């Protein structure tokens, strides 16, 4: 299935060259999503020698597969942050995120393709069981001084809500791929060396050296803007990882215009409209699914079915999926961690704004400026007592994955009959092997043990990948890394007698 996002399909690719040879610089940024590109721009503007390495192309991670909504609040609600951290910290969150949205707006003034628009954010319920959450969120946002109100309906033919709708004014939305591509060009104009198709395959965090297939970068500082930091970092123990499935339709009967539309609950949906060169699209994103523990095709079909039944859209034109990493206490992880490098992660589904907050915070720290909110977001704040219950659940998923799969995998004789397009975890001479046969009949067999920390990978039928439930590493059928903290590929395996 073609899983390119609407944003990437309609944006122009910037086309930076691959890293060649040895290079030295002040700061190396690994990752060309919104976090990495914004960091590179700000550091280049400070006059530093910056090298940015992107494994694939600018925006190819979650940034180019997001929804393009920018908001001061958090998708899981600010009331959770206020009750965990107190109102003063919730106000800091609002201030940092508002400043980040304003920063994006300022950058977009001369990037018309980024389609930046100010709009309201609507939070609605489909069932009475979600009324209390909306009322609570309204109470907290009002107490914190936001321009928020409760309304009785939704615009543009959207289905009538159950109960009242929370409306938060003065938020925004844009075209995330066009933005990040233009920002990368701006960073290059400011002096940053940007390289696409330059995956770092070896890291020396202590010496700040990164090696790709075609070159090496030595730097004074290293920023891991890879969404989840590469290698083994303490924050991985704290971050549940989820995938979200998206479908872009041609607009049908329902066309609410600019706005961020969120329906609460397990059957929640996030909806927005995009107008591009006279065509109007309705983008629908479904609820989060834990990586490596769900049926990807069923999750995608559920989003499409939900959108079809509630929003009467036209033809579905793009389907895609992307990943988010959530912290256990509602704040992101930003700053230097035990590796000595800067990390930026734990953004949940709010990382277009958090990534911008992180880039500004890291650039300020490197310039010697202090920011109490960024200091609060230090990855070193790990205290298992906070968020302990969720932490235990996370470790339990990891343990189940390690134990359950080693006893329930399929036997080798199944592999012989593996049909084109089918996948299986099988025994092969005492080892477990993850196998997939391409539609053309070629068999790909790799180790089923994730190279990050040894959990067992699971098949993702939508994106034809092996996904690890523990910390979200994902691998292609030939074992190469797609995303997540793993650095090394899954080992290729020979399965004797089977072609
Ligand atoms: C479906 C979905 C919708 C979302 N919608 C929104 C939204 O509307 N608003 C919002 O605020 N947030 C949203 N988010 C969250 C947001 O998309 C992410 O938090 C944000 O894009 C993260 O940006 P990033 O730059 O940190 O990471 P990414 O965009 O993932 O970039 C990381 C980059 O690092 C590169 N990389 C990885 N490993 C290496 C390596 N070894 N060498 C070199 N490069 C490497 C990757 O190729 C990638 O390009 C959404 C998330 C999902 C899943
Ligand atoms: S991602 Fe950590 S063990 Fe697989």
PDB file of N, CA, C and O in Angstrom, residues 117-171:
ATOM      1  N   UNK A 117      -2.401  29.212   8.959  1.00  0.00           N
ATOM      2  CA  UNK A 117      -3.706  29.859   9.188  1.00  0.00           C
ATOM      3  C   UNK A 117      -4.005  29.861  10.681  1.00  0.00           C
ATOM      4  O   UNK A 117      -3.862  28.824  11.334  1.00  0.00           O
ATOM      5  N   UNK A 118      -4.433  30.974  11.187  1.00  0.00           N
ATOM      6  CA  UNK A 118      -4.936  31.017  12.572  1.00  0.00           C
ATOM      7  C   UNK A 118      -6.355  30.445  12.581  1.00  0.00           C
ATOM      8  O   UNK A 118      -7.139  30.703  11.655  1.00  0.00           O
ATOM      9  N   UNK A 119      -6.688  29.694  13.613  1.00  0.00           N
ATOM     10  CA  UNK A 119      -8.028  29.083  13.677  1.00  0.00           C
ATOM     11  C   UNK A 119      -8.329  28.703  15.135  1.00  0.00           C
ATOM     12  O   UNK A 119      -7.456  28.790  15.996  1.00  0.00           O
ATOM     13  N   UNK A 120      -9.539  28.235  15.353  1.00  0.00           N
ATOM     14  CA  UNK A 120      -9.904  27.775  16.706  1.00  0.00           C
ATOM     15  C   UNK A 120      -9.702  26.269  16.821  1.00  0.00           C
ATOM     16  O   UNK A 120      -9.672  25.551  15.818  1.00  0.00           O
ATOM     17  N   UNK A 121      -9.552  25.820  18.057  1.00  0.00           N
ATOM     18  CA  UNK A 121      -9.482  24.382  18.349  1.00  0.00           C
ATOM     19  C   UNK A 121     -10.788  23.981  19.034  1.00  0.00           C
ATOM     20  O   UNK A 121     -11.206  24.645  19.987  1.00  0.00           O
ATOM     21  N   UNK A 122     -11.431  22.932  18.526  1.00  0.00           N
ATOM     22  CA  UNK A 122     -12.711  22.468  19.076  1.00  0.00           C
ATOM     23  C   UNK A 122     -12.499  21.086  19.691  1.00  0.00           C
ATOM     24  O   UNK A 122     -11.938  20.196  19.054  1.00  0.00           O
ATOM     25  N   UNK A 123     -12.968  20.928  20.911  1.00  0.00           N
ATOM     26  CA  UNK A 123     -12.894  19.625  21.584  1.00  0.00           C
ATOM     27  C   UNK A 123     -14.330  19.191  21.889  1.00  0.00           C
ATOM     28  O   UNK A 123     -15.028  19.886  22.632  1.00  0.00           O
ATOM     29  N   UNK A 124     -14.761  18.081  21.290  1.00  0.00           N
ATOM     30  CA  UNK A 124     -16.170  17.678  21.408  1.00  0.00           C
ATOM     31  C   UNK A 124     -16.262  16.237  21.894  1.00  0.00           C
ATOM     32  O   UNK A 124     -15.286  15.492  21.858  1.00  0.00           O
ATOM     33  N   UNK A 125     -17.469  15.864  22.342  1.00  0.00           N
ATOM     34  CA  UNK A 125     -17.699  14.490  22.794  1.00  0.00           C
ATOM     35  C   UNK A 125     -18.695  13.812  21.861  1.00  0.00           C
ATOM     36  O   UNK A 125     -19.575  14.468  21.306  1.00  0.00           O
ATOM     37  N   UNK A 126     -18.517  12.510  21.676  1.00  0.00           N
ATOM     38  CA  UNK A 126     -19.536  11.749  20.944  1.00  0.00           C
ATOM     39  C   UNK A 126     -20.445  11.025  21.920  1.00  0.00           C
ATOM     40  O   UNK A 126     -21.533  10.606  21.564  1.00  0.00           O
ATOM     41  N   UNK A 127     -19.940  10.818  23.142  1.00  0.00           N
ATOM     42  CA  UNK A 127     -20.719  10.068  24.141  1.00  0.00           C
ATOM     43  C   UNK A 127     -20.759  10.861  25.444  1.00  0.00           C
ATOM     44  O   UNK A 127     -19.812  11.599  25.765  1.00  0.00           O
ATOM     45  N   UNK A 128     -21.837  10.653  26.214  1.00  0.00           N
ATOM     46  CA  UNK A 128     -22.006  11.391  27.471  1.00  0.00           C
ATOM     47  C   UNK A 128     -20.866  11.111  28.444  1.00  0.00           C
ATOM     48  O   UNK A 128     -20.514  11.955  29.279  1.00  0.00           O
ATOM     49  N   UNK A 129     -20.231   9.933  28.317  1.00  0.00           N
ATOM     50  CA  UNK A 129     -19.142   9.583  29.241  1.00  0.00           C
ATOM     51  C   UNK A 129     -17.958  10.539  29.123  1.00  0.00           C
ATOM     52  O   UNK A 129     -17.100  10.586  30.001  1.00  0.00           O
ATOM     53  N   UNK A 130     -17.886  11.318  28.027  1.00  0.00           N
ATOM     54  CA  UNK A 130     -16.754  12.245  27.852  1.00  0.00           C
ATOM     55  C   UNK A 130     -17.094  13.694  28.224  1.00  0.00           C
ATOM     56  O   UNK A 130     -16.236  14.569  28.126  1.00  0.00           O
ATOM     57  N   UNK A 131     -18.349  13.940  28.658  1.00  0.00           N
ATOM     58  CA  UNK A 131     -18.726  15.330  28.995  1.00  0.00           C
ATOM     59  C   UNK A 131     -17.850  15.887  30.109  1.00  0.00           C
ATOM     60  O   UNK A 131     -17.402  17.028  30.061  1.00  0.00           O
ATOM     61  N   UNK A 132     -17.627  15.070  31.135  1.00  0.00           N
ATOM     62  CA  UNK A 132     -16.901  15.558  32.320  1.00  0.00           C
ATOM     63  C   UNK A 132     -15.490  16.001  31.944  1.00  0.00           C
ATOM     64  O   UNK A 132     -15.003  17.038  32.424  1.00  0.00           O
ATOM     65  N   UNK A 133     -14.835  15.252  31.044  1.00  0.00           N
ATOM     66  CA  UNK A 133     -13.457  15.592  30.649  1.00  0.00           C
ATOM     67  C   UNK A 133     -13.434  16.956  29.958  1.00  0.00           C
ATOM     68  O   UNK A 133     -12.539  17.784  30.196  1.00  0.00           O
ATOM     69  N   UNK A 134     -14.451  17.208  29.116  1.00  0.00           N
ATOM     70  CA  UNK A 134     -14.498  18.492  28.396  1.00  0.00           C
ATOM     71  C   UNK A 134     -14.769  19.640  29.365  1.00  0.00           C
ATOM     72  O   UNK A 134     -14.119  20.696  29.299  1.00  0.00           O
ATOM     73  N   UNK A 135     -15.682  19.428  30.279  1.00  0.00           N
ATOM     74  CA  UNK A 135     -15.992  20.490  31.256  1.00  0.00           C
ATOM     75  C   UNK A 135     -14.775  20.784  32.139  1.00  0.00           C
ATOM     76  O   UNK A 135     -14.456  21.940  32.419  1.00  0.00           O
ATOM     77  N   UNK A 136     -14.079  19.732  32.554  1.00  0.00           N
ATOM     78  CA  UNK A 136     -12.888  19.904  33.386  1.00  0.00           C
ATOM     79  C   UNK A 136     -11.806  20.677  32.627  1.00  0.00           C
ATOM     80  O   UNK A 136     -11.167  21.582  33.147  1.00  0.00           O
ATOM     81  N   UNK A 137     -11.614  20.318  31.349  1.00  0.00           N
ATOM     82  CA  UNK A 137     -10.590  20.988  30.542  1.00  0.00           C
ATOM     83  C   UNK A 137     -10.949  22.473  30.370  1.00  0.00           C
ATOM     84  O   UNK A 137     -10.082  23.341  30.455  1.00  0.00           O
ATOM     85  N   UNK A 138     -12.243  22.743  30.165  1.00  0.00           N
ATOM     86  CA  UNK A 138     -12.678  24.128  30.030  1.00  0.00           C
ATOM     87  C   UNK A 138     -12.374  24.911  31.308  1.00  0.00           C
ATOM     88  O   UNK A 138     -11.862  26.030  31.277  1.00  0.00           O
ATOM     89  N   UNK A 139     -12.678  24.274  32.446  1.00  0.00           N
ATOM     90  CA  UNK A 139     -12.461  24.935  33.746  1.00  0.00           C
ATOM     91  C   UNK A 139     -10.975  25.296  33.917  1.00  0.00           C
ATOM     92  O   UNK A 139     -10.631  26.416  34.294  1.00  0.00           O
ATOM     93  N   UNK A 140     -10.110  24.336  33.591  1.00  0.00           N
ATOM     94  CA  UNK A 140      -8.665  24.561  33.795  1.00  0.00           C
ATOM     95  C   UNK A 140      -8.150  25.635  32.839  1.00  0.00           C
ATOM     96  O   UNK A 140      -7.427  26.552  33.248  1.00  0.00           O
ATOM     97  N   UNK A 141      -8.526  25.549  31.554  1.00  0.00           N
ATOM     98  CA  UNK A 141      -8.038  26.536  30.578  1.00  0.00           C
ATOM     99  C   UNK A 141      -8.521  27.938  30.945  1.00  0.00           C
ATOM    100  O   UNK A 141      -7.769  28.917  30.842  1.00  0.00           O
ATOM    101  N   UNK A 142      -9.785  28.035  31.401  1.00  0.00           N
ATOM    102  CA  UNK A 142     -10.316  29.346  31.795  1.00  0.00           C
ATOM    103  C   UNK A 142      -9.545  29.879  33.008  1.00  0.00           C
ATOM    104  O   UNK A 142      -9.161  31.054  33.063  1.00  0.00           O
ATOM    105  N   UNK A 143      -9.286  28.993  33.960  1.00  0.00           N
ATOM    106  CA  UNK A 143      -8.553  29.398  35.171  1.00  0.00           C
ATOM    107  C   UNK A 143      -7.135  29.877  34.823  1.00  0.00           C
ATOM    108  O   UNK A 143      -6.591  30.777  35.454  1.00  0.00           O
ATOM    109  N   UNK A 144      -6.561  29.274  33.773  1.00  0.00           N
ATOM    110  CA  UNK A 144      -5.201  29.649  33.387  1.00  0.00           C
ATOM    111  C   UNK A 144      -5.173  30.883  32.486  1.00  0.00           C
ATOM    112  O   UNK A 144      -4.115  31.312  32.030  1.00  0.00           O
ATOM    113  N   UNK A 145      -6.358  31.425  32.188  1.00  0.00           N
ATOM    114  CA  UNK A 145      -6.405  32.694  31.450  1.00  0.00           C
ATOM    115  C   UNK A 145      -6.503  32.551  29.941  1.00  0.00           C
ATOM    116  O   UNK A 145      -6.247  33.523  29.210  1.00  0.00           O
ATOM    117  N   UNK A 146      -6.877  31.363  29.433  1.00  0.00           N
ATOM    118  CA  UNK A 146      -6.984  31.182  27.979  1.00  0.00           C
ATOM    119  C   UNK A 146      -8.302  31.758  27.460  1.00  0.00           C
ATOM    120  O   UNK A 146      -9.284  31.831  28.200  1.00  0.00           O
ATOM    121  N   UNK A 147      -8.329  32.106  26.155  1.00  0.00           N
ATOM    122  CA  UNK A 147      -9.583  32.557  25.511  1.00  0.00           C
ATOM    123  C   UNK A 147     -10.366  31.307  25.130  1.00  0.00           C
ATOM    124  O   UNK A 147     -10.247  30.780  24.033  1.00  0.00           O
ATOM    125  N   UNK A 148     -11.153  30.810  26.079  1.00  0.00           N
ATOM    126  CA  UNK A 148     -11.853  29.546  25.878  1.00  0.00           C
ATOM    127  C   UNK A 148     -13.317  29.710  26.249  1.00  0.00           C
ATOM    128  O   UNK A 148     -13.657  30.517  27.121  1.00  0.00           O
ATOM    129  N   UNK A 149     -14.200  28.962  25.543  1.00  0.00           N
ATOM    130  CA  UNK A 149     -15.630  29.027  25.885  1.00  0.00           C
ATOM    131  C   UNK A 149     -16.269  27.676  25.595  1.00  0.00           C
ATOM    132  O   UNK A 149     -15.671  26.822  24.924  1.00  0.00           O
ATOM    133  N   UNK A 150     -17.484  27.493  26.134  1.00  0.00           N
ATOM    134  CA  UNK A 150     -18.253  26.292  25.799  1.00  0.00           C
ATOM    135  C   UNK A 150     -19.347  26.705  24.813  1.00  0.00           C
ATOM    136  O   UNK A 150     -19.974  27.743  24.977  1.00  0.00           O
ATOM    137  N   UNK A 151     -19.521  25.922  23.775  1.00  0.00           N
ATOM    138  CA  UNK A 151     -20.489  26.238  22.727  1.00  0.00           C
ATOM    139  C   UNK A 151     -21.411  25.038  22.535  1.00  0.00           C
ATOM    140  O   UNK A 151     -21.088  23.938  22.987  1.00  0.00           O
ATOM    141  N   UNK A 152     -22.498  25.264  21.775  1.00  0.00           N
ATOM    142  CA  UNK A 152     -23.461  24.157  21.666  1.00  0.00           C
ATOM    143  C   UNK A 152     -23.282  23.315  20.407  1.00  0.00           C
ATOM    144  O   UNK A 152     -23.812  22.222  20.309  1.00  0.00           O
ATOM    145  N   UNK A 153     -22.536  23.794  19.411  1.00  0.00           N
ATOM    146  CA  UNK A 153     -22.450  23.029  18.163  1.00  0.00           C
ATOM    147  C   UNK A 153     -21.111  23.189  17.472  1.00  0.00           C
ATOM    148  O   UNK A 153     -20.233  23.920  17.939  1.00  0.00           O
ATOM    149  N   UNK A 154     -20.990  22.509  16.328  1.00  0.00           N
ATOM    150  CA  UNK A 154     -19.765  22.543  15.529  1.00  0.00           C
ATOM    151  C   UNK A 154     -20.087  23.120  14.155  1.00  0.00           C
ATOM    152  O   UNK A 154     -21.199  22.945  13.666  1.00  0.00           O
ATOM    153  N   UNK A 155     -19.119  23.747  13.482  1.00  0.00           N
ATOM    154  CA  UNK A 155     -19.414  24.370  12.191  1.00  0.00           C
ATOM    155  C   UNK A 155     -19.396  23.380  11.024  1.00  0.00           C
ATOM    156  O   UNK A 155     -18.935  22.245  11.164  1.00  0.00           O
ATOM    157  N   UNK A 156     -19.895  23.839   9.869  1.00  0.00           N
ATOM    158  CA  UNK A 156     -19.655  23.198   8.582  1.00  0.00           C
ATOM    159  C   UNK A 156     -20.239  21.830   8.368  1.00  0.00           C
ATOM    160  O   UNK A 156     -19.672  21.033   7.623  1.00  0.00           O
ATOM    161  N   UNK A 157     -21.352  21.509   9.041  1.00  0.00           N
ATOM    162  CA  UNK A 157     -21.985  20.213   8.805  1.00  0.00           C
ATOM    163  C   UNK A 157     -21.369  19.078   9.597  1.00  0.00           C
ATOM    164  O   UNK A 157     -21.704  17.911   9.359  1.00  0.00           O
ATOM    165  N   UNK A 158     -20.453  19.383  10.512  1.00  0.00           N
ATOM    166  CA  UNK A 158     -19.893  18.323  11.367  1.00  0.00           C
ATOM    167  C   UNK A 158     -21.018  17.740  12.219  1.00  0.00           C
ATOM    168  O   UNK A 158     -21.959  18.458  12.577  1.00  0.00           O
ATOM    169  N   UNK A 159     -20.957  16.460  12.557  1.00  0.00           N
ATOM    170  CA  UNK A 159     -22.068  15.853  13.288  1.00  0.00           C
ATOM    171  C   UNK A 159     -22.306  16.529  14.638  1.00  0.00           C
ATOM    172  O   UNK A 159     -21.346  16.979  15.275  1.00  0.00           O
ATOM    173  N   UNK A 160     -23.562  16.621  15.073  1.00  0.00           N
ATOM    174  CA  UNK A 160     -23.845  17.306  16.345  1.00  0.00           C
ATOM    175  C   UNK A 160     -23.137  16.595  17.494  1.00  0.00           C
ATOM    176  O   UNK A 160     -23.154  15.364  17.553  1.00  0.00           O
ATOM    177  N   UNK A 161     -22.499  17.373  18.372  1.00  0.00           N
ATOM    178  CA  UNK A 161     -21.789  16.760  19.486  1.00  0.00           C
ATOM    179  C   UNK A 161     -22.743  16.284  20.568  1.00  0.00           C
ATOM    180  O   UNK A 161     -23.892  16.696  20.609  1.00  0.00           O
ATOM    181  N   UNK A 162     -22.249  15.430  21.436  1.00  0.00           N
ATOM    182  CA  UNK A 162     -22.987  15.074  22.642  1.00  0.00           C
ATOM    183  C   UNK A 162     -22.530  16.058  23.709  1.00  0.00           C
ATOM    184  O   UNK A 162     -21.348  16.102  24.050  1.00  0.00           O
ATOM    185  N   UNK A 163     -23.423  16.904  24.188  1.00  0.00           N
ATOM    186  CA  UNK A 163     -23.038  17.891  25.205  1.00  0.00           C
ATOM    187  C   UNK A 163     -22.363  19.100  24.579  1.00  0.00           C
ATOM    188  O   UNK A 163     -22.438  19.328  23.370  1.00  0.00           O
ATOM    189  N   UNK A 164     -21.670  19.852  25.415  1.00  0.00           N
ATOM    190  CA  UNK A 164     -21.091  21.120  24.967  1.00  0.00           C
ATOM    191  C   UNK A 164     -19.709  20.919  24.325  1.00  0.00           C
ATOM    192  O   UNK A 164     -19.004  19.947  24.618  1.00  0.00           O
ATOM    193  N   UNK A 165     -19.348  21.885  23.482  1.00  0.00           N
ATOM    194  CA  UNK A 165     -18.063  21.840  22.775  1.00  0.00           C
ATOM    195  C   UNK A 165     -17.139  22.886  23.375  1.00  0.00           C
ATOM    196  O   UNK A 165     -17.548  24.031  23.580  1.00  0.00           O
ATOM    197  N   UNK A 166     -15.903  22.488  23.645  1.00  0.00           N
ATOM    198  CA  UNK A 166     -14.921  23.464  24.125  1.00  0.00           C
ATOM    199  C   UNK A 166     -14.315  24.140  22.894  1.00  0.00           C
ATOM    200  O   UNK A 166     -13.896  23.463  21.946  1.00  0.00           O
ATOM    201  N   UNK A 167     -14.263  25.479  22.909  1.00  0.00           N
ATOM    202  CA  UNK A 167     -13.673  26.216  21.781  1.00  0.00           C
ATOM    203  C   UNK A 167     -12.521  27.069  22.319  1.00  0.00           C
ATOM    204  O   UNK A 167     -12.739  27.941  23.162  1.00  0.00           O
ATOM    205  N   UNK A 168     -11.321  26.782  21.840  1.00  0.00           N
ATOM    206  CA  UNK A 168     -10.130  27.545  22.248  1.00  0.00           C
ATOM    207  C   UNK A 168      -9.705  28.393  21.048  1.00  0.00           C
ATOM    208  O   UNK A 168      -9.327  27.853  20.001  1.00  0.00           O
ATOM    209  N   UNK A 169      -9.760  29.708  21.214  1.00  0.00           N
ATOM    210  CA  UNK A 169      -9.472  30.609  20.090  1.00  0.00           C
ATOM    211  C   UNK A 169      -7.972  30.763  19.859  1.00  0.00           C
ATOM    212  O   UNK A 169      -7.161  30.466  20.726  1.00  0.00           O
ATOM    213  N   UNK A 170      -7.639  31.258  18.654  1.00  0.00           N
ATOM    214  CA  UNK A 170      -6.299  31.741  18.336  1.00  0.00           C
ATOM    215  C   UNK A 170      -5.227  30.650  18.308  1.00  0.00           C
ATOM    216  O   UNK A 170      -4.102  30.875  18.711  1.00  0.00           O
ATOM    217  N   UNK A 171      -5.607  29.459  17.855  1.00  0.00           N
ATOM    218  CA  UNK A 171      -4.607  28.415  17.613  1.00  0.00           C
ATOM    219  C   UNK A 171      -4.270  28.483  16.112  1.00  0.00           C
ATOM    220  O   UNK A 171      -4.610  29.464  15.457  1.00  0.00           O
TER     221      UNK A 171
END
